[in-house]
Amino acid sequence: MATLINGKEISQKVRGEVKLETEAFKKETGITPGLAVILVGDDPASKIYVGNKKKACDEVGFNSFEYILSESTEQGELISLIEKLNADPSVHGILCQLPLPKHIDEREIIAAISPKKDVDAFHPVNVGKIMIGDYDFLPCTPAGVMELIHSAGISVAGKKCTVVGRSNIVGKPMAMLLLHENGTVTICHSKTTDLAKECRDADILVAAVGRAKLITADMIKEGAAVIDVGMNRDENGKLCGDVDFSEAEKKASYITPVPGGVGPMTIAMLMRNTLTAAKLSSKG
Ligand code: GUN
């Protein structure tokens, strides 16, 4: 039976560390880190995420600025808001919740955020920095996964790592972070010819496709570490990951639950990135 990696507990520890560091930083500089979160439209899941980000800011002692814009907001309006926030010295981090409505060009929005305030690490400059291993911020979800792997005492060097999913937000940067730690990394996607085999080869398996219970126990190597980034609803409407947890936990050595695994880590890493951005800006 696998050991559960408790993301709720580990995220609380990270948030506690950020809170203490924030207190010290405020004392030293008089600066309160500030995070601006922009939400366009009224996707219910996004609303919950944005609400949770605000709560986390309050808890660690940051200022938070929320911008809830209507679904019909135009590209130009959103760019103007981002430019205003780029120039605002009380704002150290800017996050525009994705996905954006279809009429908005997501790439242009991401590129408009100052790389120094890009606490998601989605801007092309930050993506490039991650590629060469010289970065200020890491994208929150992959960084959270690495934190879980480290907390469980799992070493990546020399291990076969399979990442299922190639999104810009999770799959691609996830693969890069595992590579930085000397894993031998395979990225799987919808055109992969034998997904089951690629998964079965993995000592560390990261599932990030957004398909309920796609990864079944027969696709998992005995003793593998299984990290589930998925957040889906099963046939009964119950929250579940990309991994069929109840069977997988019998084969894995470590596994993350959904909910309570990767999810809470994302916000904890966002808090850490925002503090880093505030510290960098205080150094000029
Ligand atoms: N939508 C889902 N995950 C994320 C994230 O990490 N950042 C942003 N900005 N939007 C998201």
Short mmCIF file of C-alpha atoms and ligand atoms in Angstrom, two decimals:
data_model
loop_
_atom_site.label_atom_id
_atom_site.label_comp_id
_atom_site.label_asym_id
_atom_site.label_seq_id
_atom_site.Cartn_x
_atom_site.Cartn_y
_atom_site.Cartn_z
CA MET A 1 0.00 0.00 0.00
CA ALA A 2 1.37 3.39 -0.99
CA THR A 3 2.37 6.12 1.43
CA LEU A 4 0.07 9.10 0.94
CA ILE A 5 1.78 12.40 0.18
CA ASN A 6 -0.27 14.92 2.14
CA GLY A 7 -0.39 18.12 0.10
CA LYS A 8 -2.65 19.85 2.58
CA GLU A 9 -0.12 19.45 5.36
CA ILE A 10 2.93 20.26 3.21
CA SER A 11 1.22 23.36 1.75
CA GLN A 12 0.46 24.60 5.28
CA LYS A 13 4.13 24.25 6.14
CA VAL A 14 5.14 26.28 3.04
CA ARG A 15 2.54 28.94 3.86
CA GLY A 16 3.81 29.08 7.43
CA GLU A 17 7.36 29.65 6.16
CA VAL A 18 6.17 32.38 3.77
CA LYS A 19 4.27 34.07 6.61
CA LEU A 20 7.36 34.17 8.85
CA GLU A 21 9.59 35.39 6.01
CA THR A 22 7.01 38.04 5.13
CA GLU A 23 6.98 39.36 8.71
CA ALA A 24 10.78 39.64 8.65
CA PHE A 25 10.75 41.29 5.21
CA LYS A 26 8.13 43.85 6.31
CA LYS A 27 10.17 44.70 9.41
CA GLU A 28 13.33 45.10 7.40
CA THR A 29 11.97 47.08 4.43
CA GLY A 30 8.55 48.42 5.42
CA ILE A 31 7.18 46.82 2.23
CA THR A 32 4.03 44.65 2.24
CA PRO A 33 4.03 42.20 -0.69
CA GLY A 34 1.00 42.75 -2.95
CA LEU A 35 -0.68 40.34 -5.36
CA ALA A 36 -3.17 41.43 -8.02
CA VAL A 37 -5.51 38.74 -9.32
CA ILE A 38 -7.59 39.31 -12.44
CA LEU A 39 -10.60 37.18 -13.30
CA VAL A 40 -12.49 37.69 -16.54
CA GLY A 41 -15.96 36.13 -16.73
CA ASP A 42 -17.76 34.01 -14.20
CA ASP A 43 -16.47 30.48 -14.52
CA PRO A 44 -17.47 28.95 -11.14
CA ALA A 45 -14.25 26.93 -10.68
CA SER A 46 -12.10 29.99 -11.44
CA LYS A 47 -14.13 32.05 -8.94
CA ILE A 48 -13.33 29.51 -6.22
CA TYR A 49 -9.62 29.53 -7.11
CA VAL A 50 -9.51 33.32 -7.03
CA GLY A 51 -11.30 33.40 -3.65
CA ASN A 52 -8.80 30.91 -2.25
CA LYS A 53 -5.90 33.03 -3.46
CA LYS A 54 -7.28 36.05 -1.63
CA LYS A 55 -7.66 34.03 1.60
CA ALA A 56 -4.09 32.78 1.29
CA CYS A 57 -2.81 36.36 0.83
CA ASP A 58 -4.63 37.47 4.00
CA GLU A 59 -3.19 34.54 5.94
CA VAL A 60 0.47 35.17 5.00
CA GLY A 61 0.19 38.95 5.43
CA PHE A 62 0.10 40.16 1.81
CA ASN A 63 -2.08 42.86 0.31
CA SER A 64 -4.39 41.45 -2.33
CA PHE A 65 -6.10 43.31 -5.13
CA GLU A 66 -8.94 41.62 -6.96
CA TYR A 67 -10.22 42.61 -10.39
CA ILE A 68 -13.36 40.75 -11.38
CA LEU A 69 -14.19 41.76 -14.96
CA SER A 70 -17.20 40.87 -17.06
CA GLU A 71 -17.10 38.14 -19.73
CA SER A 72 -17.44 40.83 -22.41
CA THR A 73 -14.26 42.68 -21.38
CA GLU A 74 -12.22 43.61 -24.43
CA GLN A 75 -8.60 42.78 -25.05
CA GLY A 76 -7.62 46.47 -24.91
CA GLU A 77 -9.28 47.03 -21.53
CA LEU A 78 -7.48 44.05 -20.05
CA ILE A 79 -4.14 45.20 -21.45
CA SER A 80 -4.72 48.69 -20.00
CA LEU A 81 -5.41 47.21 -16.56
CA ILE A 82 -2.24 45.08 -16.76
CA GLU A 83 -0.18 48.12 -17.78
CA LYS A 84 -1.58 50.04 -14.80
CA LEU A 85 -0.66 47.17 -12.46
CA ASN A 86 2.81 46.85 -14.06
CA ALA A 87 3.44 50.48 -13.10
CA ASP A 88 1.97 50.24 -9.57
CA PRO A 89 4.76 49.88 -6.97
CA SER A 90 2.38 48.35 -4.38
CA VAL A 91 1.72 45.41 -6.72
CA HIS A 92 4.56 42.86 -6.83
CA GLY A 93 2.74 39.97 -8.48
CA ILE A 94 0.09 39.90 -11.22
CA LEU A 95 -1.95 36.81 -12.01
CA CYS A 96 -4.56 36.66 -14.73
CA GLN A 97 -6.69 33.57 -14.12
CA LEU A 98 -6.82 31.21 -17.12
CA PRO A 99 -8.68 30.18 -19.17
CA LEU A 100 -9.72 33.54 -20.60
CA PRO A 101 -12.86 34.01 -22.73
CA LYS A 102 -12.41 32.92 -26.36
CA HIS A 103 -12.35 36.43 -27.82
CA ILE A 104 -9.24 37.29 -25.80
CA ASP A 105 -5.77 36.41 -27.05
CA GLU A 106 -4.25 34.62 -24.07
CA ARG A 107 -0.70 34.86 -25.39
CA GLU A 108 -0.88 38.62 -25.79
CA ILE A 109 -2.22 38.98 -22.24
CA ILE A 110 0.54 36.82 -20.75
CA ALA A 111 3.16 38.77 -22.69
CA ALA A 112 1.77 42.09 -21.40
CA ILE A 113 2.51 41.21 -17.76
CA SER A 114 5.90 42.51 -16.64
CA PRO A 115 8.23 39.46 -16.34
CA LYS A 116 9.25 40.79 -12.92
CA LYS A 117 5.64 40.56 -11.69
CA ASP A 118 4.81 37.35 -13.53
CA VAL A 119 4.28 35.12 -10.47
CA ASP A 120 2.77 32.38 -12.69
CA ALA A 121 6.04 32.24 -14.70
CA PHE A 122 4.04 32.05 -17.94
CA HIS A 123 5.71 35.02 -19.71
CA PRO A 124 8.02 33.94 -22.59
CA VAL A 125 11.00 35.55 -20.81
CA ASN A 126 10.39 33.46 -17.69
CA VAL A 127 9.68 30.32 -19.72
CA GLY A 128 13.04 30.84 -21.47
CA LYS A 129 14.80 31.36 -18.14
CA ILE A 130 13.36 28.10 -16.83
CA MET A 131 14.58 26.30 -19.96
CA ILE A 132 18.18 27.38 -19.28
CA GLY A 133 17.87 26.78 -15.53
CA ASP A 134 18.36 30.44 -14.49
CA TYR A 135 15.05 31.59 -13.09
CA ASP A 136 13.43 33.78 -10.44
CA PHE A 137 10.04 32.06 -10.47
CA LEU A 138 8.81 28.59 -11.26
CA PRO A 139 5.24 27.96 -12.39
CA CYS A 140 3.21 27.22 -9.29
CA THR A 141 1.82 23.74 -10.03
CA PRO A 142 5.07 22.10 -11.24
CA ALA A 143 6.95 23.82 -8.40
CA GLY A 144 4.36 22.41 -5.98
CA VAL A 145 4.86 18.91 -7.41
CA MET A 146 8.63 19.20 -6.88
CA GLU A 147 8.01 20.31 -3.30
CA LEU A 148 5.85 17.22 -2.71
CA ILE A 149 8.52 14.96 -4.25
CA HIS A 150 11.21 16.53 -2.03
CA SER A 151 9.05 16.37 1.09
CA ALA A 152 8.48 12.65 0.55
CA GLY A 153 12.26 12.19 0.31
CA ILE A 154 12.07 10.89 -3.27
CA SER A 155 15.22 11.46 -5.28
CA VAL A 156 14.78 12.20 -8.99
CA ALA A 157 18.37 11.75 -10.26
CA GLY A 158 18.66 8.79 -12.60
CA LYS A 159 14.96 7.90 -12.31
CA LYS A 160 12.67 7.33 -15.26
CA CYS A 161 10.05 10.07 -15.11
CA THR A 162 6.94 10.08 -17.27
CA VAL A 163 4.83 13.21 -17.54
CA VAL A 164 1.40 12.68 -19.07
CA GLY A 165 0.22 15.97 -20.59
CA ARG A 166 2.13 18.71 -22.42
CA SER A 167 0.39 21.93 -21.44
CA ASN A 168 2.38 25.14 -21.10
CA ILE A 169 1.07 25.50 -17.53
CA VAL A 170 1.97 22.06 -16.21
CA GLY A 171 3.30 19.33 -18.52
CA LYS A 172 6.13 21.15 -20.30
CA PRO A 173 7.58 22.99 -17.28
CA MET A 174 7.09 19.86 -15.14
CA ALA A 175 9.28 17.87 -17.54
CA MET A 176 11.92 20.62 -17.41
CA LEU A 177 12.04 20.65 -13.59
CA LEU A 178 12.44 16.87 -13.47
CA LEU A 179 15.21 17.18 -16.07
CA HIS A 180 16.96 19.85 -13.97
CA GLU A 181 17.10 17.27 -11.19
CA ASN A 182 18.64 14.72 -13.56
CA GLY A 183 15.59 12.56 -14.20
CA THR A 184 15.29 10.76 -17.55
CA VAL A 185 12.08 12.33 -18.77
CA THR A 186 9.40 11.22 -21.23
CA ILE A 187 6.47 13.48 -22.11
CA CYS A 188 3.27 11.74 -23.26
CA HIS A 189 0.35 13.27 -25.12
CA SER A 190 -2.67 12.42 -27.23
CA LYS A 191 -0.51 11.08 -30.10
CA THR A 192 1.64 8.82 -27.90
CA THR A 193 1.30 5.33 -29.40
CA ASP A 194 1.55 3.24 -26.22
CA LEU A 195 0.67 5.36 -23.22
CA ALA A 196 0.35 2.34 -20.91
CA LYS A 197 3.92 1.23 -21.66
CA GLU A 198 5.39 4.72 -21.17
CA CYS A 199 3.61 4.95 -17.81
CA ARG A 200 4.65 1.43 -16.75
CA ASP A 201 8.31 2.35 -17.39
CA ALA A 202 8.12 5.24 -14.96
CA ASP A 203 9.66 5.33 -11.48
CA ILE A 204 8.02 8.75 -11.10
CA LEU A 205 4.72 9.27 -12.91
CA VAL A 206 3.12 12.70 -13.12
CA ALA A 207 -0.40 12.77 -14.57
CA ALA A 208 -1.55 16.17 -15.84
CA VAL A 209 -4.08 15.69 -18.63
CA GLY A 210 -7.44 16.45 -17.05
CA ARG A 211 -9.09 13.11 -17.90
CA ALA A 212 -10.84 11.36 -15.00
CA LYS A 213 -9.14 8.09 -13.99
CA LEU A 214 -7.22 7.78 -17.29
CA ILE A 215 -4.28 6.16 -15.49
CA THR A 216 -5.32 2.72 -14.28
CA ALA A 217 -3.37 0.39 -11.97
CA ASP A 218 -2.12 -1.80 -14.86
CA MET A 219 -0.28 1.30 -16.20
CA ILE A 220 1.71 1.74 -12.99
CA LYS A 221 5.03 0.12 -12.16
CA GLU A 222 5.15 -1.66 -8.81
CA GLY A 223 6.72 0.78 -6.32
CA ALA A 224 6.42 3.90 -8.51
CA ALA A 225 5.78 7.38 -7.10
CA VAL A 226 2.52 8.66 -8.59
CA ILE A 227 1.71 12.37 -8.61
CA ASP A 228 -1.79 13.30 -9.75
CA VAL A 229 -2.29 16.86 -10.98
CA GLY A 230 -5.78 16.16 -12.38
CA MET A 231 -8.89 17.78 -10.94
CA ASN A 232 -11.93 16.20 -12.57
CA ARG A 233 -15.42 14.94 -11.77
CA ASP A 234 -16.12 11.21 -12.05
CA GLU A 235 -19.34 9.63 -13.37
CA ASN A 236 -21.05 10.36 -10.02
CA GLY A 237 -19.93 13.98 -9.97
CA LYS A 238 -17.32 13.29 -7.29
CA LEU A 239 -13.96 15.11 -7.43
CA CYS A 240 -11.22 12.84 -8.78
CA GLY A 241 -7.82 12.99 -10.42
CA ASP A 242 -6.32 11.58 -13.62
CA VAL A 243 -5.35 8.43 -11.70
CA ASP A 244 -7.71 5.66 -10.60
CA PHE A 245 -6.65 6.16 -7.00
CA SER A 246 -8.22 3.18 -5.20
CA GLU A 247 -6.42 0.63 -7.39
CA ALA A 248 -3.25 2.65 -7.98
CA GLU A 249 -2.52 3.05 -4.27
CA LYS A 250 -2.10 -0.74 -4.02
CA LYS A 251 0.81 -0.66 -6.50
CA ALA A 252 2.54 2.68 -5.96
CA SER A 253 5.08 3.36 -3.21
CA TYR A 254 3.94 6.99 -2.92
CA ILE A 255 0.77 8.61 -4.21
CA THR A 256 -0.97 11.99 -3.96
CA PRO A 257 -4.72 12.08 -3.26
CA VAL A 258 -7.28 14.28 -5.06
CA PRO A 259 -8.33 16.49 -3.40
CA GLY A 260 -5.58 17.25 -0.87
CA GLY A 261 -2.53 16.48 -3.00
CA VAL A 262 -1.16 18.84 -5.64
CA GLY A 263 -4.09 21.32 -5.48
CA PRO A 264 -3.22 23.08 -2.22
CA MET A 265 0.44 23.29 -3.26
CA THR A 266 -0.30 25.58 -6.21
CA ILE A 267 -1.51 28.42 -3.99
CA ALA A 268 1.33 27.90 -1.49
CA MET A 269 3.87 28.26 -4.32
CA LEU A 270 2.05 31.36 -5.59
CA MET A 271 2.54 32.92 -2.16
CA ARG A 272 6.23 32.02 -2.27
CA ASN A 273 6.60 33.53 -5.78
CA THR A 274 4.87 36.75 -4.72
CA LEU A 275 7.23 37.16 -1.78
CA THR A 276 10.19 36.51 -4.11
CA ALA A 277 8.87 39.18 -6.51
CA ALA A 278 8.54 41.70 -3.65
CA LYS A 279 12.07 40.92 -2.46
CA LEU A 280 13.49 41.32 -5.99
CA SER A 281 11.71 44.63 -6.50
CA SER A 282 13.03 45.94 -3.17
CA LYS A 283 16.55 45.34 -4.48
CA GLY A 284 15.76 47.50 -7.52
N1 GUN B 1 -5.74 28.31 -14.33
C1 GUN B 1 -5.50 27.06 -13.85
N2 GUN B 1 -4.31 27.03 -13.22
C2 GUN B 1 -3.81 28.28 -13.28
C3 GUN B 1 -2.61 28.88 -12.79
O1 GUN B 1 -1.75 28.24 -12.17
N3 GUN B 1 -2.47 30.20 -13.07
C4 GUN B 1 -3.39 30.91 -13.76
N4 GUN B 1 -3.14 32.19 -13.99
N5 GUN B 1 -4.50 30.39 -14.23
C5 GUN B 1 -4.71 29.08 -13.99
#
